Tab-separated table of C-alpha atoms and ligand atoms in Angstrom:
chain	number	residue	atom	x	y	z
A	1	UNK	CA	0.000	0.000	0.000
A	2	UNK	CA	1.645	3.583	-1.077
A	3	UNK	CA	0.239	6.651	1.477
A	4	UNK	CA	1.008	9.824	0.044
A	5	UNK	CA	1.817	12.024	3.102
A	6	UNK	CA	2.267	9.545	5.505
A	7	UNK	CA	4.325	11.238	7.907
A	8	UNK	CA	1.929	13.113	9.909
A	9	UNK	CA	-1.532	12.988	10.797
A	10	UNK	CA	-4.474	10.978	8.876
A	11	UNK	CA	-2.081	9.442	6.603
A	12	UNK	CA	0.591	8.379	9.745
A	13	UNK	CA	-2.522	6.503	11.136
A	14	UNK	CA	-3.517	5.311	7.510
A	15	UNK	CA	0.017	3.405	7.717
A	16	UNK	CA	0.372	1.836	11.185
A	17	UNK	CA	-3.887	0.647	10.428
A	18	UNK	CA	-1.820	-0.809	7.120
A	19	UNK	CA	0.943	-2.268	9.010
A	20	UNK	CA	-0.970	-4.570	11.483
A	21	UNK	CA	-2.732	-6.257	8.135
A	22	UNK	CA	0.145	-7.370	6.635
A	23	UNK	CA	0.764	-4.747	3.784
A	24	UNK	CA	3.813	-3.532	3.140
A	25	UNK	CA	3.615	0.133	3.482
A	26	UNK	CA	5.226	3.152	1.791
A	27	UNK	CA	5.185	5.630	3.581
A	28	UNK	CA	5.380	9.289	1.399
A	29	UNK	CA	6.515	12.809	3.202
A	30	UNK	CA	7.754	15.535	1.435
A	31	UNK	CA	9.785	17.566	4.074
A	32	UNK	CA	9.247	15.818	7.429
A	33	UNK	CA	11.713	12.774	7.056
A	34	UNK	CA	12.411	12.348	10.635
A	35	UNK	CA	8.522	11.895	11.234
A	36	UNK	CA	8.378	9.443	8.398
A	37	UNK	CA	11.101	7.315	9.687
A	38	UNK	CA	9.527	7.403	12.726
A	39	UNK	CA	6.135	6.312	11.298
A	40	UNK	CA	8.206	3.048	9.651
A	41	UNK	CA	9.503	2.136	13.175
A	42	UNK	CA	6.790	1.541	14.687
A	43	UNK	CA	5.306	-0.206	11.748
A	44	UNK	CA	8.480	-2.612	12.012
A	45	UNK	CA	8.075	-2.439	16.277
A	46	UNK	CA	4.668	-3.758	15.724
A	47	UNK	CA	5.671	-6.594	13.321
A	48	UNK	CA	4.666	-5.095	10.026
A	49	UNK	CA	6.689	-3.963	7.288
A	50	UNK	CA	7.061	-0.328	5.920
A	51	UNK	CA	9.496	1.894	3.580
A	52	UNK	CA	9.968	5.805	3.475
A	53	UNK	CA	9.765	7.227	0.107
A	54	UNK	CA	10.145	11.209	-0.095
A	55	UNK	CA	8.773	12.596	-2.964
A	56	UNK	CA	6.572	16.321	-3.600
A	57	UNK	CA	3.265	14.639	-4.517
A	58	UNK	CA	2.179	18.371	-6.332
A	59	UNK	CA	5.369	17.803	-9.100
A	60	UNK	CA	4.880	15.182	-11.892
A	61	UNK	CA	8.829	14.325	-12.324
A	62	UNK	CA	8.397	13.038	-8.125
A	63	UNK	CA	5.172	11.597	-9.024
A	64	UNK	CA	6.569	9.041	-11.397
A	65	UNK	CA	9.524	8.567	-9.268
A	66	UNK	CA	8.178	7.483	-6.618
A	67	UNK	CA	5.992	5.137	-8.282
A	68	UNK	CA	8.862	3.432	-10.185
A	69	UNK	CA	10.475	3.094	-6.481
A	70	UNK	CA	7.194	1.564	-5.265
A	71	UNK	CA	7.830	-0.818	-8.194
A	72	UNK	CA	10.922	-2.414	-7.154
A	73	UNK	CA	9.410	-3.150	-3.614
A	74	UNK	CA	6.336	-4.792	-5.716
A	75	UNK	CA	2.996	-5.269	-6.813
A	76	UNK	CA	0.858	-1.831	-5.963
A	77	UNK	CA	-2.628	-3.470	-4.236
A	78	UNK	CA	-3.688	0.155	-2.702
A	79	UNK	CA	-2.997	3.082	-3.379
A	80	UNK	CA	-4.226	6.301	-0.472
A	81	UNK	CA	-4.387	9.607	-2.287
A	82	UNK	CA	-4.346	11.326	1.154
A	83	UNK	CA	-1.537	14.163	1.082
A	84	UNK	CA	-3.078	17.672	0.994
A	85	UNK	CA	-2.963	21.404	2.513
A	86	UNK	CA	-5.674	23.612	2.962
A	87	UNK	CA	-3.847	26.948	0.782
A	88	UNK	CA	-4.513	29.895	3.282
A	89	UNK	CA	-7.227	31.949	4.798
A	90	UNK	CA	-8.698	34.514	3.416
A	91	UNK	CA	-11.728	36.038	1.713
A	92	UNK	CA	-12.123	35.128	-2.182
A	93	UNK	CA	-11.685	38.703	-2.543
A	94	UNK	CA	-8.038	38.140	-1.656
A	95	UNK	CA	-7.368	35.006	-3.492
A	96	UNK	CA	-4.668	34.763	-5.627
A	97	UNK	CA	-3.348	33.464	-8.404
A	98	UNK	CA	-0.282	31.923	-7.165
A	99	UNK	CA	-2.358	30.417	-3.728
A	100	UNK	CA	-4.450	29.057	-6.296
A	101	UNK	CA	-1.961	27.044	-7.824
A	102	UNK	CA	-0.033	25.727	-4.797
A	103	UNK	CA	-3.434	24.517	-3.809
A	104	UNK	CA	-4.446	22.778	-6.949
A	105	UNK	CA	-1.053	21.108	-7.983
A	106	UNK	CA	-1.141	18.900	-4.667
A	107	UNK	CA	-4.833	18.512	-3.542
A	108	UNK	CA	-5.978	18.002	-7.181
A	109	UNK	CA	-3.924	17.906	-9.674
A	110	UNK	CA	-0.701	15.425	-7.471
A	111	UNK	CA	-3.710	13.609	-6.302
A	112	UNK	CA	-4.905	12.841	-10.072
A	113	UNK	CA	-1.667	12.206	-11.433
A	114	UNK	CA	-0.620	10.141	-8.463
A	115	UNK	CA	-4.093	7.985	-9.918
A	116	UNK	CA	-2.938	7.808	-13.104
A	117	UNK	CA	0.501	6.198	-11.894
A	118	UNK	CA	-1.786	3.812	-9.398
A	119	UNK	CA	-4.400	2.851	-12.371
A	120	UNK	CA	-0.969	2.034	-15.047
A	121	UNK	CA	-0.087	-0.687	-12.512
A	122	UNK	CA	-3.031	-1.990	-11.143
A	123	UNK	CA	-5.666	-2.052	-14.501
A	124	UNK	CA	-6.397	-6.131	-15.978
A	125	UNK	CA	-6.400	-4.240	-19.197
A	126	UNK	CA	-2.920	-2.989	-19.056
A	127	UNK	CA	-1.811	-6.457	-17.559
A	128	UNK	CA	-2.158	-5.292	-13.903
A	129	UNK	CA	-3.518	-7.775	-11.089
A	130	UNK	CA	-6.498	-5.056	-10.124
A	131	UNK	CA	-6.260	-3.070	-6.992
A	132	UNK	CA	-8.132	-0.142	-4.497
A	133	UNK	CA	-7.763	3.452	-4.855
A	134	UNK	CA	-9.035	5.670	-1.895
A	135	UNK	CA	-9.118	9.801	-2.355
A	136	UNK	CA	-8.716	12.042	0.548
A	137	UNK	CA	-11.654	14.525	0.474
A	138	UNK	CA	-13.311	16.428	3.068
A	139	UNK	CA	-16.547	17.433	4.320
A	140	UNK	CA	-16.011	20.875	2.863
A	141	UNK	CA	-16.232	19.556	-0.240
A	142	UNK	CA	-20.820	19.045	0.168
A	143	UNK	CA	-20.752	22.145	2.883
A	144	UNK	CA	-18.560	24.592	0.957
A	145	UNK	CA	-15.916	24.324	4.286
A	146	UNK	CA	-15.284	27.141	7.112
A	147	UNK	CA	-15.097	30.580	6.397
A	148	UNK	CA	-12.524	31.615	4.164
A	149	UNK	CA	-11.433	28.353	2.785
A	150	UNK	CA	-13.542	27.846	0.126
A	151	UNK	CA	-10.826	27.810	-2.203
A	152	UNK	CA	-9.752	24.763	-0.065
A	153	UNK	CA	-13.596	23.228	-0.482
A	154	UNK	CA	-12.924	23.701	-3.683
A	155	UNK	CA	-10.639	21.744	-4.273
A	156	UNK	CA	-11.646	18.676	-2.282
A	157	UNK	CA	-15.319	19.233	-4.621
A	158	UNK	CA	-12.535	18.260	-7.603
A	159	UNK	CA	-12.060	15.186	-5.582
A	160	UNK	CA	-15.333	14.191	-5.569
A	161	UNK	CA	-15.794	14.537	-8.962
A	162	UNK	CA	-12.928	12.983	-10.280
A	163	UNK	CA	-13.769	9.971	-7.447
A	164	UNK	CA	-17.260	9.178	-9.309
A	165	UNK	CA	-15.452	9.450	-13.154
A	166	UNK	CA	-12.666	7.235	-12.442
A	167	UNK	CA	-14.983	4.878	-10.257
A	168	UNK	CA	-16.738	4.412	-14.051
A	169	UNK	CA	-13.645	4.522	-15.763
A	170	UNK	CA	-11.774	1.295	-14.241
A	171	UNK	CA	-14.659	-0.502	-12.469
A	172	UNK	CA	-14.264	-3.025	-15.312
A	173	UNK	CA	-10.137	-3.148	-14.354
A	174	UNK	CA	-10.499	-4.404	-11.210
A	175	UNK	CA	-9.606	-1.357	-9.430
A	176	UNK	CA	-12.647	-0.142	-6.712
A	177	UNK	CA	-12.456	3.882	-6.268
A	178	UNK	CA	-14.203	5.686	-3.528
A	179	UNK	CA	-13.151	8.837	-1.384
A	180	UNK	CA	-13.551	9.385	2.690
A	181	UNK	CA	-14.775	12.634	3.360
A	182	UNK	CA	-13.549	13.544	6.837
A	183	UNK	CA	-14.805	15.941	9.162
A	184	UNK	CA	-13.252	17.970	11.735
A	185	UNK	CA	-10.174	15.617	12.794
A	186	UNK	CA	-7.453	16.514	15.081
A	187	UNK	CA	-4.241	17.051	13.126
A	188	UNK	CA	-1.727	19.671	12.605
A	189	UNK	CA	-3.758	20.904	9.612
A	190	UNK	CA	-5.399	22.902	12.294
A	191	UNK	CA	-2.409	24.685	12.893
A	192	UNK	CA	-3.958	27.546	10.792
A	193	UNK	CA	-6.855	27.636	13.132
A	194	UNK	CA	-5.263	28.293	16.423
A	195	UNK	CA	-4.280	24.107	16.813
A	196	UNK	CA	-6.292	20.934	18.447
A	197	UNK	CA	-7.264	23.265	21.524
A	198	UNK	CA	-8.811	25.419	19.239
A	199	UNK	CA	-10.777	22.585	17.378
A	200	UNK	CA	-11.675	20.383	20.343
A	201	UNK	CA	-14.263	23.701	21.032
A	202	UNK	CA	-15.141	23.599	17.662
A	203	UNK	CA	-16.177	19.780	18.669
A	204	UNK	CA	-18.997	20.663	20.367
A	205	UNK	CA	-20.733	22.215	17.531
A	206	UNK	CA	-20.760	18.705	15.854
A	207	UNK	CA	-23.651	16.482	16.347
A	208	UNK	CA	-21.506	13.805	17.778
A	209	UNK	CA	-20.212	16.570	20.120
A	210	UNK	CA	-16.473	15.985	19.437
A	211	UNK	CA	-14.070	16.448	16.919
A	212	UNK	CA	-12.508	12.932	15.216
A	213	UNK	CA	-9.199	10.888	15.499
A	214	UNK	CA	-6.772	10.282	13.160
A	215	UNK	CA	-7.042	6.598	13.925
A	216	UNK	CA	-11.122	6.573	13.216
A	217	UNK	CA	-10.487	8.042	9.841
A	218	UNK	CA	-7.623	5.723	9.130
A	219	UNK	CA	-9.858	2.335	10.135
A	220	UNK	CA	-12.769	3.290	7.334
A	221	UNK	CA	-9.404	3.522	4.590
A	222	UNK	CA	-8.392	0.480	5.531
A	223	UNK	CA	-11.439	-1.208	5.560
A	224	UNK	CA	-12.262	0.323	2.111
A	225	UNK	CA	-8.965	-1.685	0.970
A	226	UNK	CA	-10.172	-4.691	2.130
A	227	UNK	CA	-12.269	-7.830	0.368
A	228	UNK	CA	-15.166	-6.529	3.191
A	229	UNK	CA	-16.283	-3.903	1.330
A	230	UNK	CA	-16.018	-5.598	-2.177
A	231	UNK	CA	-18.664	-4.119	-3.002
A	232	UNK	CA	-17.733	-0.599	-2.111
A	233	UNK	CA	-17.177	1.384	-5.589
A	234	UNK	CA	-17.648	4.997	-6.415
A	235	UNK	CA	-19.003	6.639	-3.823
A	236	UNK	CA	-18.364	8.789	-0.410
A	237	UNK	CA	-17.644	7.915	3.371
A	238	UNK	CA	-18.278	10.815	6.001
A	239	UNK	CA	-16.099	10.046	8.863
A	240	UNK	CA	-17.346	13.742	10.617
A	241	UNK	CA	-19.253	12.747	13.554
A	242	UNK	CA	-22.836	13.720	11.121
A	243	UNK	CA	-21.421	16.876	10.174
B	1	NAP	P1	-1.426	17.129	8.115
B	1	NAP	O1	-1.418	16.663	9.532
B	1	NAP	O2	-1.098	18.553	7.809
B	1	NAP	O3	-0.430	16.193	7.300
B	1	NAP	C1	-0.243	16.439	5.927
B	1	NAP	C2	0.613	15.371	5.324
B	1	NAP	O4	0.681	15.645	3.916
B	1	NAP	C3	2.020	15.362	5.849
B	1	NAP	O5	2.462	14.017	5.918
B	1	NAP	C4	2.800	16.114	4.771
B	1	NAP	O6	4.169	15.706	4.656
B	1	NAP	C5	2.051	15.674	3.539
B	1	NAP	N1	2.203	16.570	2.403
B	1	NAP	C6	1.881	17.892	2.301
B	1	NAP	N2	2.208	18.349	1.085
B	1	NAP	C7	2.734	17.289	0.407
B	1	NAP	C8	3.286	17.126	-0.888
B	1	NAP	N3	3.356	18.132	-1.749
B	1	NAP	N4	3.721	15.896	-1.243
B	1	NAP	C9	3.687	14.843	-0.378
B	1	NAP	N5	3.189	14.949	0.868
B	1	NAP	C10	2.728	16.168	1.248
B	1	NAP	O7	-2.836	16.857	7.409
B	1	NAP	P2	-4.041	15.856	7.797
B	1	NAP	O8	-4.982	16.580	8.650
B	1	NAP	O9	-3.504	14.550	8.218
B	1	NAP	O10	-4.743	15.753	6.372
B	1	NAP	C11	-4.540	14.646	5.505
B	1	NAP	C12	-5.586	14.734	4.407
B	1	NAP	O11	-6.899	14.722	4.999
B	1	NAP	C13	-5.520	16.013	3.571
B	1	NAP	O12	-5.812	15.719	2.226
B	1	NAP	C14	-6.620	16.887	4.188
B	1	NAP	O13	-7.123	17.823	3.269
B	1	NAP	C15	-7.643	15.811	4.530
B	1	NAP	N6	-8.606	16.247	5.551
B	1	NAP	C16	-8.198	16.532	6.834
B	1	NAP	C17	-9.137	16.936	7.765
B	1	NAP	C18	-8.781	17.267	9.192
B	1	NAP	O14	-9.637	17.800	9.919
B	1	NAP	N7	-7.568	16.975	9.643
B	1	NAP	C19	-10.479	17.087	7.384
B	1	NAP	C20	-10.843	16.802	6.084
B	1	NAP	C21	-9.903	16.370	5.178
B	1	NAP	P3	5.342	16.419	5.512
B	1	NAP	O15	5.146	15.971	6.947
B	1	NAP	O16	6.605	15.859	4.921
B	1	NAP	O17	5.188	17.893	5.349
């Protein structure tokens, strides 16, 4: 199984889930390499298996690298389209060009290429063995997200539609595509919101009456990976508490 952005957060907890069921796991960072090694040790602690693969998931050139590298480890069975950033605050009247484009080379267009890559090796037409691709969306994506991110909701709506096309597109290759749309989850993506402190308030406002884990997200990835929801293909998981 390859994670993109593996090092921290969701896609840390996306790995060790991966880990205890016998994958080998790749686990992708772009800066953090010290959190990613630490990631693979306690894969390896807990008996699994896991490899650290830095590579900027928003640049094509690192896209197809990595993939290559996953190929000499071996056969891609799941691929996690999770890494992602949410671009900024501020009002639409103070978007810019350049924020824009940050935004959209990793949360949309790294995530689609990074598919592209996963669907070469895993597709029975192109003489692949099949495999399970799961997208990273968010909540924001239906809602339209918190108040001057909607350039960020934005972006994750991309991921929903590209989730449903491809789902068509290589249902007949073997490969199952769906997307987990997570709510509010406590991660260092919150930074930009005054950190988990901040958010844990936030919690209360969600009909559950807490904000998520990590870990909770993580379990509904792997289980979309698995044979037990075989019958799992093109369509959304909210893991936000009935936000
Ligand atoms: P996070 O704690 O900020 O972690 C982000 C991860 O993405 C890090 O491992 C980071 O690597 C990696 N990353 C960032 N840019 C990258 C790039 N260009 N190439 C490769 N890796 C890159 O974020 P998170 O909260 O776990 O979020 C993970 C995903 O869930 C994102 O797609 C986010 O939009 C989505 N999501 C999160 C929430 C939430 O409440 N947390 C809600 C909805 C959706 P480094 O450590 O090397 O920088």
């Amino acid at each position: 199984m390859l994670v993109t952005g593996a090092s921290r957060g969701i896609g840390a907890e996306i790995a060790l889930a991966a880990g205890k069921k016998d994958y080998l796991v790749v686990v992708n960072y772009t800066r953090n390499q010290i959190e990613a090694a630490k990631v693979v040790d306690q894969i390896k602690s807990a008996g699994g298996d896991a490899v650290a693969i830095q590579a900027d998931c928003s640049k094509e050139s690192e896209i197809v690298r990595l993939f290559k590298e996953v190929d000499s480890l071996g056969t891609l069975d799941s691929f996690i389209a999770n890494a992602g950033i949410i671009g900024g605050q501020n009002p639409v009247t103070q978007t810019t060009e350049a924020q824009l484009k940050e935004l959209f080379d990793i949360n949309v267009i790294g995530l689609i290429l990074c598919s592209r890559e996963a669907v070469k090796r895993m597709s029975t037409e192109l003489g692949g063995k099949g495999g399970k691709i799961v997208l990273m969306s968010s909540v924001a994506a239906r809602t339209g997200g918190i108040a001057q991110e909607i350039h960020y909701a934005s972006s994750k709506a991309a991921v929903d539609g590209f989730c449903l096309g491809l789902a068509k597109e290589v249902g007949l290759q073997g490969i199952r595509v769906n997307a987990v749309r997570p709510g509010l989850i406590g991660t260092s993506i919150h930074d930009v919101h005054g950190g988990i402190e901040v958010i844990t308030k936030w919690g209360a406002g969600v009909p559950i009456g807490r904000i998520g884990t990590p870990k909770e997200v993580a379990q509904t990835v792997v289980w979309l990976c698995s044979d037990e929801s075989s019958y799992i293909h093109g369509t959304f998981i909210d893991v936000s508490g009935g936000r």
